[in-house]
Coordinates of C-alpha atoms in Angstrom, one line a residue:
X1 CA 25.6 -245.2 -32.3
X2 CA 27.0 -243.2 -29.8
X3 CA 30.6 -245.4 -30.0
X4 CA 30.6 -244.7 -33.8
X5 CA 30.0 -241.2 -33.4
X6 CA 32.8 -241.3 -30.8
X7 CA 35.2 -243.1 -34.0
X8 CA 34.3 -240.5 -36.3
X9 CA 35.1 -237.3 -33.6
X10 CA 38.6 -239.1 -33.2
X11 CA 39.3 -239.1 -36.6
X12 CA 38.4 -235.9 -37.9
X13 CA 40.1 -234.4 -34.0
X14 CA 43.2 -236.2 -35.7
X15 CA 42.4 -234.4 -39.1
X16 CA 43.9 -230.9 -38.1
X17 CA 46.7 -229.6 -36.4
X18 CA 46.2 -227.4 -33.2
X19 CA 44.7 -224.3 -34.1
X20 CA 43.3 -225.0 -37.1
X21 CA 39.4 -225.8 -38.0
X22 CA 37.8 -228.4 -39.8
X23 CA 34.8 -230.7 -40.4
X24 CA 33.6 -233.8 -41.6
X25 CA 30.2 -233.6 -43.5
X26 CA 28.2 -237.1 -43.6
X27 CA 25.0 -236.7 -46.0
X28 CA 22.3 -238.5 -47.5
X29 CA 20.8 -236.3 -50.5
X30 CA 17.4 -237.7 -52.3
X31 CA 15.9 -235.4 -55.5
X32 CA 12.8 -236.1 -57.4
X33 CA 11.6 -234.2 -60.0
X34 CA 9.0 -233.7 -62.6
X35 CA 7.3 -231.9 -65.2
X36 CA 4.1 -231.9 -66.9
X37 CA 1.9 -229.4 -69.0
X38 CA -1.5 -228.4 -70.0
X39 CA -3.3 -226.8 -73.0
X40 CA -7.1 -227.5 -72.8
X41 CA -6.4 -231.0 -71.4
X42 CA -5.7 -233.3 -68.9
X43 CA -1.9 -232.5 -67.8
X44 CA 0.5 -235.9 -67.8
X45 CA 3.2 -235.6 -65.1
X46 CA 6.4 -236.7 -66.2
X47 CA 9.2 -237.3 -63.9
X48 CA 12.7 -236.5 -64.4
X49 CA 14.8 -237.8 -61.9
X50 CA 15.1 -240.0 -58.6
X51 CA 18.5 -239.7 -57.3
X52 CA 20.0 -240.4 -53.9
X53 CA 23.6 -240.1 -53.0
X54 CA 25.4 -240.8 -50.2
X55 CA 28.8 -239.6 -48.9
X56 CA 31.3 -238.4 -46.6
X57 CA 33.2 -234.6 -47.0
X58 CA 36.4 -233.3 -45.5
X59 CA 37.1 -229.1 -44.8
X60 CA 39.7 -227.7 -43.2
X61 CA 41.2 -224.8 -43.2
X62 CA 44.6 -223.3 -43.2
X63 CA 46.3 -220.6 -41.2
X64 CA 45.3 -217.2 -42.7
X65 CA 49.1 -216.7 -43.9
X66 CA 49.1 -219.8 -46.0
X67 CA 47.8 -218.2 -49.3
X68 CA 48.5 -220.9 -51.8
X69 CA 46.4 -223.3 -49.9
X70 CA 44.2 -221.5 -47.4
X71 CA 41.2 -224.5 -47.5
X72 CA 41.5 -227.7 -48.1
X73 CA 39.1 -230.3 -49.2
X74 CA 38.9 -233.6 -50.0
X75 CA 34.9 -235.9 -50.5
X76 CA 34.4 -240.1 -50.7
X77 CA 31.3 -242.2 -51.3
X78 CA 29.9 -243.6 -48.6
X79 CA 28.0 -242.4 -45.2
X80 CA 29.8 -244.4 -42.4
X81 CA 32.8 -244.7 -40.0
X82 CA 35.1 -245.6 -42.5
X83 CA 34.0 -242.8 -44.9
X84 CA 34.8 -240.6 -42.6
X85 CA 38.8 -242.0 -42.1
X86 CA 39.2 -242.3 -45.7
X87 CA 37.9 -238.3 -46.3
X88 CA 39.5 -236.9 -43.4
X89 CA 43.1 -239.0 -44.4
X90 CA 42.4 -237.6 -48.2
X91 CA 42.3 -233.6 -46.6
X92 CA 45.2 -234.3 -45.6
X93 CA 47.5 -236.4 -47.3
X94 CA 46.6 -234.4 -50.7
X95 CA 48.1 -231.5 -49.1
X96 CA 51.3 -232.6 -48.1
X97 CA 50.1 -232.9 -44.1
X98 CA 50.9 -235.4 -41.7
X99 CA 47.9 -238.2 -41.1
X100 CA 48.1 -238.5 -37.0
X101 CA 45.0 -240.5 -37.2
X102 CA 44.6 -244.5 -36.7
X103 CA 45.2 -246.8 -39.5
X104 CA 43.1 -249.5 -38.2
X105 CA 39.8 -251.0 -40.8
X106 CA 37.2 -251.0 -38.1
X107 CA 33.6 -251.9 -38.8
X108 CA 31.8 -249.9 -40.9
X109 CA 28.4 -248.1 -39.1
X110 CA 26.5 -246.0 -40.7
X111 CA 25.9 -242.6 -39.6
X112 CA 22.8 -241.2 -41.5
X113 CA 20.4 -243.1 -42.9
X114 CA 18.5 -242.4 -46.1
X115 CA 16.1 -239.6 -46.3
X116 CA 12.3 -239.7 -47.3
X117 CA 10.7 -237.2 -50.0
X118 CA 8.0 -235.2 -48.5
X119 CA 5.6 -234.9 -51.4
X120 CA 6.0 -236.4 -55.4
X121 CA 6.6 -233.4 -57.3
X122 CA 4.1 -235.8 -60.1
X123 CA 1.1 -235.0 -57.9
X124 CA 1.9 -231.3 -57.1
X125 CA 2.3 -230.8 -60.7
X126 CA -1.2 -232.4 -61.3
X127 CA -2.2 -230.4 -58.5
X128 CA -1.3 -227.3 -59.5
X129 CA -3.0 -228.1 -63.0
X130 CA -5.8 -228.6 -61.6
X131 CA -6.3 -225.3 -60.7
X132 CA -5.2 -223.5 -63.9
X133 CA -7.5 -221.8 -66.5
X134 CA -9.2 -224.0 -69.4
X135 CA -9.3 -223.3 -73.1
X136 CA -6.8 -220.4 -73.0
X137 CA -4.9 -219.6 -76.4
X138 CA -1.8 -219.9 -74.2
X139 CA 0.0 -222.7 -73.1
X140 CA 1.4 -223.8 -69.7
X141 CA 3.9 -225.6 -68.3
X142 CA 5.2 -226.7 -64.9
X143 CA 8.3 -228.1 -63.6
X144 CA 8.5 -229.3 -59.5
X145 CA 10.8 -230.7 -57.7
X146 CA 11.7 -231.6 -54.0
X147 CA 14.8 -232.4 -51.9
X148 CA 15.6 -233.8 -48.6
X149 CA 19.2 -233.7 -46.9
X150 CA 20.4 -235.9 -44.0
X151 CA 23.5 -234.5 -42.5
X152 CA 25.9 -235.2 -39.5
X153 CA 28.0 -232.4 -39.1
X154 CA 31.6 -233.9 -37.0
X155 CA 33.6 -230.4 -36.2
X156 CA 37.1 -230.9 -34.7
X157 CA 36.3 -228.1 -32.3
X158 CA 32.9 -228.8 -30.9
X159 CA 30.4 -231.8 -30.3
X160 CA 28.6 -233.4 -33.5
X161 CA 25.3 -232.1 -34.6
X162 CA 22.5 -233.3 -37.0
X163 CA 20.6 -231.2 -39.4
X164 CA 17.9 -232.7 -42.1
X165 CA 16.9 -230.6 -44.4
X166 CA 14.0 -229.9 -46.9
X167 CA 13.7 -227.9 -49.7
X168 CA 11.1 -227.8 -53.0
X169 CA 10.0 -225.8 -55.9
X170 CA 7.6 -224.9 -58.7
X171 CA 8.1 -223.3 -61.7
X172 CA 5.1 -222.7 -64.3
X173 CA 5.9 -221.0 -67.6
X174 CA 2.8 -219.1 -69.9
X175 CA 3.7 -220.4 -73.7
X176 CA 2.6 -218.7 -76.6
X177 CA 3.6 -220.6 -79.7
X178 CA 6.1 -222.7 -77.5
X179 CA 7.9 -219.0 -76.4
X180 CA 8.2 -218.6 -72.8
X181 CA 6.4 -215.3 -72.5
X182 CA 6.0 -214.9 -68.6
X183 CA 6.5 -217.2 -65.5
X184 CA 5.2 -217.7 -61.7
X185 CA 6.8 -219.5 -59.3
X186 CA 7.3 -221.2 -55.6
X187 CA 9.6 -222.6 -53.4
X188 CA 10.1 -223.6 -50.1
X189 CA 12.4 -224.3 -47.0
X190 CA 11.3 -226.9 -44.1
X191 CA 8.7 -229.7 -43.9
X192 CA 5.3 -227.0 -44.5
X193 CA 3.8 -227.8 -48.1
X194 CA 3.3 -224.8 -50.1
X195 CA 0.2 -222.8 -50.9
X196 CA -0.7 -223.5 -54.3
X197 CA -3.6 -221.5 -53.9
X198 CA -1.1 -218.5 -53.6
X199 CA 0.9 -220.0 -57.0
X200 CA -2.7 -220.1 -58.6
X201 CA -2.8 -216.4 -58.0
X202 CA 0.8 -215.5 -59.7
X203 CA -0.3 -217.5 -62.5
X204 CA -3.5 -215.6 -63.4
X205 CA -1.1 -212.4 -62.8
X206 CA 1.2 -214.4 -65.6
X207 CA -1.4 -214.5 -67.5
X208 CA -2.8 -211.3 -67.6
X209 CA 1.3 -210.0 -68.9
X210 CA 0.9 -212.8 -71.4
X211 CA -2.1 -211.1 -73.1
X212 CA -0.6 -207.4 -73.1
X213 CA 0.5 -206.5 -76.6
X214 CA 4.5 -206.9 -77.1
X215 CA 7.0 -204.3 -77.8
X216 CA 10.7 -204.1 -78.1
X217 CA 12.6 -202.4 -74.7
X218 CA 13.4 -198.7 -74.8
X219 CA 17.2 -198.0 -75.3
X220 CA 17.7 -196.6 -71.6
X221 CA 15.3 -197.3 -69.0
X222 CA 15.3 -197.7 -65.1
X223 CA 13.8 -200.8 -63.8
X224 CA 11.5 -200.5 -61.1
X225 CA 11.8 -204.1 -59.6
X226 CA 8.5 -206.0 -58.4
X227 CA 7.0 -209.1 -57.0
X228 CA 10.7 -209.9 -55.6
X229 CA 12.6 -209.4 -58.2
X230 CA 14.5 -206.8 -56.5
X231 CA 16.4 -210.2 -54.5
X232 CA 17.9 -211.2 -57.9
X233 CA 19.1 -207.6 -58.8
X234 CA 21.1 -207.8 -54.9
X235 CA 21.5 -211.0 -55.3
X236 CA 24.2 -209.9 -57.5
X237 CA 25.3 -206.1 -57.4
X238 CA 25.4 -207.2 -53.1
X239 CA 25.6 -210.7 -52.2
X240 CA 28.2 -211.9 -54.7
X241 CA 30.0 -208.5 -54.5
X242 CA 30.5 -208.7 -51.2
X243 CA 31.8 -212.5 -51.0
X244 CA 34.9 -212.6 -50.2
X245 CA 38.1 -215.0 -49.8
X246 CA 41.9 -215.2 -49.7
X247 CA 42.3 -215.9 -52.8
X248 CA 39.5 -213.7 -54.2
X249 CA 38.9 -210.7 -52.3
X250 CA 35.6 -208.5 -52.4
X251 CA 36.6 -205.3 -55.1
X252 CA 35.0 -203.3 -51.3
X253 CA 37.2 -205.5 -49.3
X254 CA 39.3 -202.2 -48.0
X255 CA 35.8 -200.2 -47.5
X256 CA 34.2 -201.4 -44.7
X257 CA 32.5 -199.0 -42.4
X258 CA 32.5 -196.8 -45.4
X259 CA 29.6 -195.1 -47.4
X260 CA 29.5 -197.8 -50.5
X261 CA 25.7 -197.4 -51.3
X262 CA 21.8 -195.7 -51.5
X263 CA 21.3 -195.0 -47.6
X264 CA 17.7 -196.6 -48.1
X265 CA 19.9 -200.1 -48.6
X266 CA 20.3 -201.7 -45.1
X267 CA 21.0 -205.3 -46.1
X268 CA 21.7 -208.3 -43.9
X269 CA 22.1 -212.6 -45.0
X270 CA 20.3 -214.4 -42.8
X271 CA 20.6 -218.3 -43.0
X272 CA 17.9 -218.8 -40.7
X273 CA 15.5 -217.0 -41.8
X274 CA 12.1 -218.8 -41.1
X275 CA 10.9 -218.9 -44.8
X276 CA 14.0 -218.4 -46.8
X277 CA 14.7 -220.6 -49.2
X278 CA 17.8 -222.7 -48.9
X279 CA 17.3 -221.7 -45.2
X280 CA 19.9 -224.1 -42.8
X281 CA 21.5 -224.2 -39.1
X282 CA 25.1 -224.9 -39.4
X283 CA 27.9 -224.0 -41.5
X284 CA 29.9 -226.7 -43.8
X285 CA 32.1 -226.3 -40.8
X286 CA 29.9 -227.3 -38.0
X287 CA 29.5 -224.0 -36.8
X288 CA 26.1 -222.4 -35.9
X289 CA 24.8 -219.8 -39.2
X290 CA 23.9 -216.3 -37.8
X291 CA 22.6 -212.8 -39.5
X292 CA 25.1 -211.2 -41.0
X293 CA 24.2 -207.2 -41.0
X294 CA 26.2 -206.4 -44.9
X295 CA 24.8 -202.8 -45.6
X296 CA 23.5 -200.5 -43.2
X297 CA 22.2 -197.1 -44.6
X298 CA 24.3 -197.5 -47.2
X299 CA 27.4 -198.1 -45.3
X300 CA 29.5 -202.0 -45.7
X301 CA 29.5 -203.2 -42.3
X302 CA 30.1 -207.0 -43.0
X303 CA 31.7 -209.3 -45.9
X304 CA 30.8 -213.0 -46.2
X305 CA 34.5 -214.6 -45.6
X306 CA 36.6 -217.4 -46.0
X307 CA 37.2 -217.6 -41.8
X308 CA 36.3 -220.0 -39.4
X309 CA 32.8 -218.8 -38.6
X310 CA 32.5 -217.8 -42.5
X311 CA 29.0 -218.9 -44.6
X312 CA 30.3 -222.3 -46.3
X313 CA 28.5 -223.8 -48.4
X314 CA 28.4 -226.2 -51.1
X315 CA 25.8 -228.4 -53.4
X316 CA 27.5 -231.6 -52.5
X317 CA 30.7 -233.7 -52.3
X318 CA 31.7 -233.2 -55.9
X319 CA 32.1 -229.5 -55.1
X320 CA 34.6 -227.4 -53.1
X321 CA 33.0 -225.6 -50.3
X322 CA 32.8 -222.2 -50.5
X323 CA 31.6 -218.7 -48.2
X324 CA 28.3 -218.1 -49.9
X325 CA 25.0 -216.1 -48.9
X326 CA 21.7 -217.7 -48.0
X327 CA 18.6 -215.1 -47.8
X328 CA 19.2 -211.7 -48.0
X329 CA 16.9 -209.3 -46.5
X330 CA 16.3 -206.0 -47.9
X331 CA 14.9 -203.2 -45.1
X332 CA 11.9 -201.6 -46.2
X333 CA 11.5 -197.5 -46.0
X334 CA 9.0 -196.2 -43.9
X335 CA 6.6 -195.1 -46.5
X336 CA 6.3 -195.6 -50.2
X337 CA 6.2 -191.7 -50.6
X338 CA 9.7 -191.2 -51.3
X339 CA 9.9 -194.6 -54.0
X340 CA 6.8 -192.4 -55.9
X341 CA 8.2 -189.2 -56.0
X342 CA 11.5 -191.1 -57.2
X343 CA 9.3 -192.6 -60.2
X344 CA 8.3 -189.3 -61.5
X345 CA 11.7 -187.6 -61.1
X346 CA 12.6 -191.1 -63.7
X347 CA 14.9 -189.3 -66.6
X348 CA 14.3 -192.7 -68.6
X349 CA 11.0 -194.9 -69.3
X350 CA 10.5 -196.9 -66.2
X351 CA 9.7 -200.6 -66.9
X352 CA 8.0 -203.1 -64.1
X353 CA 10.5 -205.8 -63.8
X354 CA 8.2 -209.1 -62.6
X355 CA 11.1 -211.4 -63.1
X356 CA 15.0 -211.8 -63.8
X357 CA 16.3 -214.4 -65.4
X358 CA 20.0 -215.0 -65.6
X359 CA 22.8 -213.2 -64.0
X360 CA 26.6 -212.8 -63.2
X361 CA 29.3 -211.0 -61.7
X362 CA 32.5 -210.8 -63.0
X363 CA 34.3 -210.4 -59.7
X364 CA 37.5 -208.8 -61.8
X365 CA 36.0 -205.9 -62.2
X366 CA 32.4 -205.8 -60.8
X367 CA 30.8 -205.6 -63.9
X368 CA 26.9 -207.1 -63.7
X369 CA 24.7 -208.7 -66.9
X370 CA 21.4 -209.6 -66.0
X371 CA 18.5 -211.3 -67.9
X372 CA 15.1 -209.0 -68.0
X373 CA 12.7 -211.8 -69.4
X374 CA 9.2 -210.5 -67.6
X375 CA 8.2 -207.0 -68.1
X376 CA 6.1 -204.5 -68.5
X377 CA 6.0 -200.9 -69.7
X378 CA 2.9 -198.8 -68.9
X379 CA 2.2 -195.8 -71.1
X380 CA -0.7 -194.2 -69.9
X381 CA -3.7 -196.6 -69.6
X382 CA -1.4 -198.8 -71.9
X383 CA 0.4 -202.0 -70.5
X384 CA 2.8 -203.9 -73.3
X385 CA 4.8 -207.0 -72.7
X386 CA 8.3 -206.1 -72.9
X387 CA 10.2 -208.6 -75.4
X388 CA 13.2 -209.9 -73.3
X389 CA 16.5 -208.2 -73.0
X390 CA 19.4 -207.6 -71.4
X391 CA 21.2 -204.7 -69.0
X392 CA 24.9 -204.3 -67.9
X393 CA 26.1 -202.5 -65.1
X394 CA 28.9 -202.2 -62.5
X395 CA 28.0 -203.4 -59.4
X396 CA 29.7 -201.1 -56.6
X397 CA 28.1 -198.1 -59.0
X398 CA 24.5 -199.9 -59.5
X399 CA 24.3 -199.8 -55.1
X400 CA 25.0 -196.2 -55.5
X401 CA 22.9 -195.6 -58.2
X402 CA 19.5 -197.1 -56.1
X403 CA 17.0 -194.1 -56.8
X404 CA 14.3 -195.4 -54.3
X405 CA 13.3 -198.7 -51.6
X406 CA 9.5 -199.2 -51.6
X407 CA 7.5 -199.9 -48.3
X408 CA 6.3 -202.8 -45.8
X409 CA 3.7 -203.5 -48.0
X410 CA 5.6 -204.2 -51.0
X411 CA 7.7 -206.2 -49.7
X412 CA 7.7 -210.1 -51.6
X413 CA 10.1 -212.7 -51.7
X414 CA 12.4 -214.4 -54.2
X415 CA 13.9 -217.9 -54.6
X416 CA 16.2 -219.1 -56.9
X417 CA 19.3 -222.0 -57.8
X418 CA 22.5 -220.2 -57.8
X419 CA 25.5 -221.2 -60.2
X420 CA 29.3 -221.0 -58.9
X421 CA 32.0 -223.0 -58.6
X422 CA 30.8 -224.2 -55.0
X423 CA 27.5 -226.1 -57.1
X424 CA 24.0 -224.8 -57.5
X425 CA 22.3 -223.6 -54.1
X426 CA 19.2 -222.5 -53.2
X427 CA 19.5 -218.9 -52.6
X428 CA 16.4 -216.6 -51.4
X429 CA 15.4 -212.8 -50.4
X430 CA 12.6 -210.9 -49.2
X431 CA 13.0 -207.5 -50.3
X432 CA 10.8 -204.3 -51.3
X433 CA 10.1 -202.9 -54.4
X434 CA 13.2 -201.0 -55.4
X435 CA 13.6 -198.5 -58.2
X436 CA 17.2 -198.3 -59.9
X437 CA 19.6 -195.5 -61.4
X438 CA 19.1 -195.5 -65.7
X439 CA 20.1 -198.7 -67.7
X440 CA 20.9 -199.3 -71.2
X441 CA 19.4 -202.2 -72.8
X442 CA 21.0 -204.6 -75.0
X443 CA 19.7 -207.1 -77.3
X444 CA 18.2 -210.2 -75.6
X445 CA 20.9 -213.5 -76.1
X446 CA 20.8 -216.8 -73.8
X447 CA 22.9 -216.4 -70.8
X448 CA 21.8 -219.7 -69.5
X449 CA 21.8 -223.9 -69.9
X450 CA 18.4 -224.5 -72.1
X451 CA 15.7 -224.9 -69.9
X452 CA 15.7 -229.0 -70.8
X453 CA 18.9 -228.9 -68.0
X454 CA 18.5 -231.0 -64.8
X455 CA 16.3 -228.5 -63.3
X456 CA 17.9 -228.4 -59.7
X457 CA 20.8 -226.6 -62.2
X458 CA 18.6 -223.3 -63.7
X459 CA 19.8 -220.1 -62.1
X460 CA 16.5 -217.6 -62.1

């Protein structure tokens, strides 16, 4: 192994000239997913998909004057030696580059080998059923899936390095009449299973919104975001604000070091965070991932970039890498006095947010939509189920509209899929309760694929 890793190191060193950075990327991705659901009944676990793909990605990037081209990219089926000529000779032939590598057909070795699935998402579906309650009005539903990565990462600068990684979720969905009505959900990073014990729990909380009478949104509200749902709001007002390339430059791209949001928001991405989802160890570069401090009291002190060391990611060969966030991590305040006091100054009805659904950033012009789809407005002794809707904001004013951060013991985390042009990631947070400026509310419309997609594509 060691001469065929010694092959594929002198090709890809061959792949850039001197000065410039690149990688080779040899993977082996295996999905499996299922769904199944339950309404008095035994459930029946149906699976969706067992996929494994195998190939072999080029990256390298250009000098930071060369503006028409400043990363180029090129992907081939296939996890061995030759894989790796063929996609580093591609990167550069296909941008008008000189190929100084060998031309010689070598044996094939492979490099990775295919992965193994830690756990049928069938049987976590059927055990997750069997913990939910019997001879309910309402109906559930579950989707699971799990995925394993093999990767050799070849660097041109740098010795190779191998990373495997596993990630899994489960979503259930509370039904009334076939109408999603609330949700509960789990994911993780790593080889450790998941509690369903703990999912059991967010069910029964599901549950209980399920059952609260329904009302339409008021017009204007603020949205005092719970159980995590505060990492989807920053997820995009911060984390896609602030990435940033050449050819698409953060809208606070001139402001760092400068007052940009609420001083409660200290914000930093960290890709190794132990439980965040989507967690990893190197960079589609071959570079180590580290925190990344973004806000600090309110001020930008970091941008995730197009450079060397920059955050790139992507889903898999079919998709251009790109810099992208991983787990962001919201600093609590030191108390939740100041997030109370903030909730009775509210000028508008203040709605518990349990769960986002879809949302986007239109980096033009920073303007926000996000999906409300699991809320609750409490008048009084009073809860109703908020019917689903939408807001709309602007992203760099939303920071600076943050009214309140809740405590330590608020603090929850969120997982999700993220949509972009680099492919659908796993994205997480762990964040406070967080209370936001006043938001109109607009009729709810879909934003996103029907929930029959391939489910490792559903943004939450």
């Amino acid at each position: 192994m060691r001469s065929a890793l010694e092959h594929a190191g002198n090709e890809v060193a061959a792949m850039v000239p001197e000065g410039e950075a690149g990688c080779v990327l040899v993977r082996s991705q295996r999905r499996d997913a299922a769904v199944g659901g339950c309404h008095g009944g035994p459930t029946q676990a149906r699976r969706l998909a067992e996929h494994t793909e195998q190939t072999t990605a080029a990256l390298v990037l250009g000098e930071p004057t060369d503006d028409e081209l400043p990363a180029r990219y090129a992907a081939v089926t296939g996890c061995g030696t030759q894989a790796v000529h063929r996609a580093a000779r591609l990167a550069i032939e296909r941008s008008g580059g000189h190929w100084r590598g060998s031309s010689s057909t070598a044996a094939d070795h492979r490099l990775v080998e295919t992965p193994l699935t830690d756990r049928d998402p069938a049987e976590l579906i059927e055990a997750i059923a069997a913990q939910m309650p019997r001879g309910d009005s309402l109906e559930i539903s579950a989707e699971a899936h799990t995925a394993v990565e093999e990767r050799l990462l070849v660097p041109t600068h740098g010795p190779p390095v191998r990373e495997t990684l596993h990630t899994g979720a489960v979503v259930v969905d509370v039904l009334h009449s076939g109408v999603r009505v609330a949700e509960a959900d789990l994911a993780w990073s790593g080889r450790a299973l998941p509690d369903l014990g703990k999912l059991a729990e967010r069910v029964e909380q599901a549950l209980q919104r399920a059952r609260a009478p329904r009302r339409p949104a008021p017009a204007q509200v603020h949205m005092l975001l719970l159980d995590g749902s505060a990492g989807a709001f920053l997820h995009e007002v911060c984390g896609h604000l602030l990435e940033s390339t050449r050819q698409r430059p953060s809208l606070l791209a001139e402001l760092e070091t400068s007052h940009v949001a609420h001083h409660r928001l200290s914000i930093d991405d960290d890709p190794r965070h132990p439980a965040g989802f989507g967690a990893h160890e190197y960079t589609m570069l071959g570079m180590p991932t580290h925190r990344r401090p973004l806000l600090t009291e309110g001020c930008l002190t970091g941008l995730l970039k197009d450079t060397p060391d920059g955050p790139w990611r992507a889903e898999n060969a079919r998709h251009r890498p790109q810099p992208r966030m991983t787990h962001l991590k919201l600093a609590p305040a030191p108390s939740c006095a100041p997030l109370n006091e903030a909730i009775g100054d509210a000028c508008a009805p203040v709605v518990r947010v349990h769960r986002l659904g879809f949302g986007s950033l239109d980096h033009r012009d920073g303007s926000v939509i996000l999906e409300v789809k699991d809320a609750t407005l409490h008048e009084g002794s009073r809860k109703h189920r908020l019917e689903p809707f939408l807001v709309t904001t602007e992203a760099r004013q939303a920071l600076r509209d943050v009214r309140a951060v809740g405590c330590l013991a608020t603090v929850q985390p969120w997982s999700a899929y993220c949509l972009a042009t680099s492919g659908s990631l796993p994205v997480g947070a762990s964040t406070p309760s967080l209370l936001t400026g006043p938001l109109a509310t607009l009729p709810h419309r879909p934003l996103a694929p029907p929930r029959t997609a391939v489910l490792t594509s559903r943004s939450r």
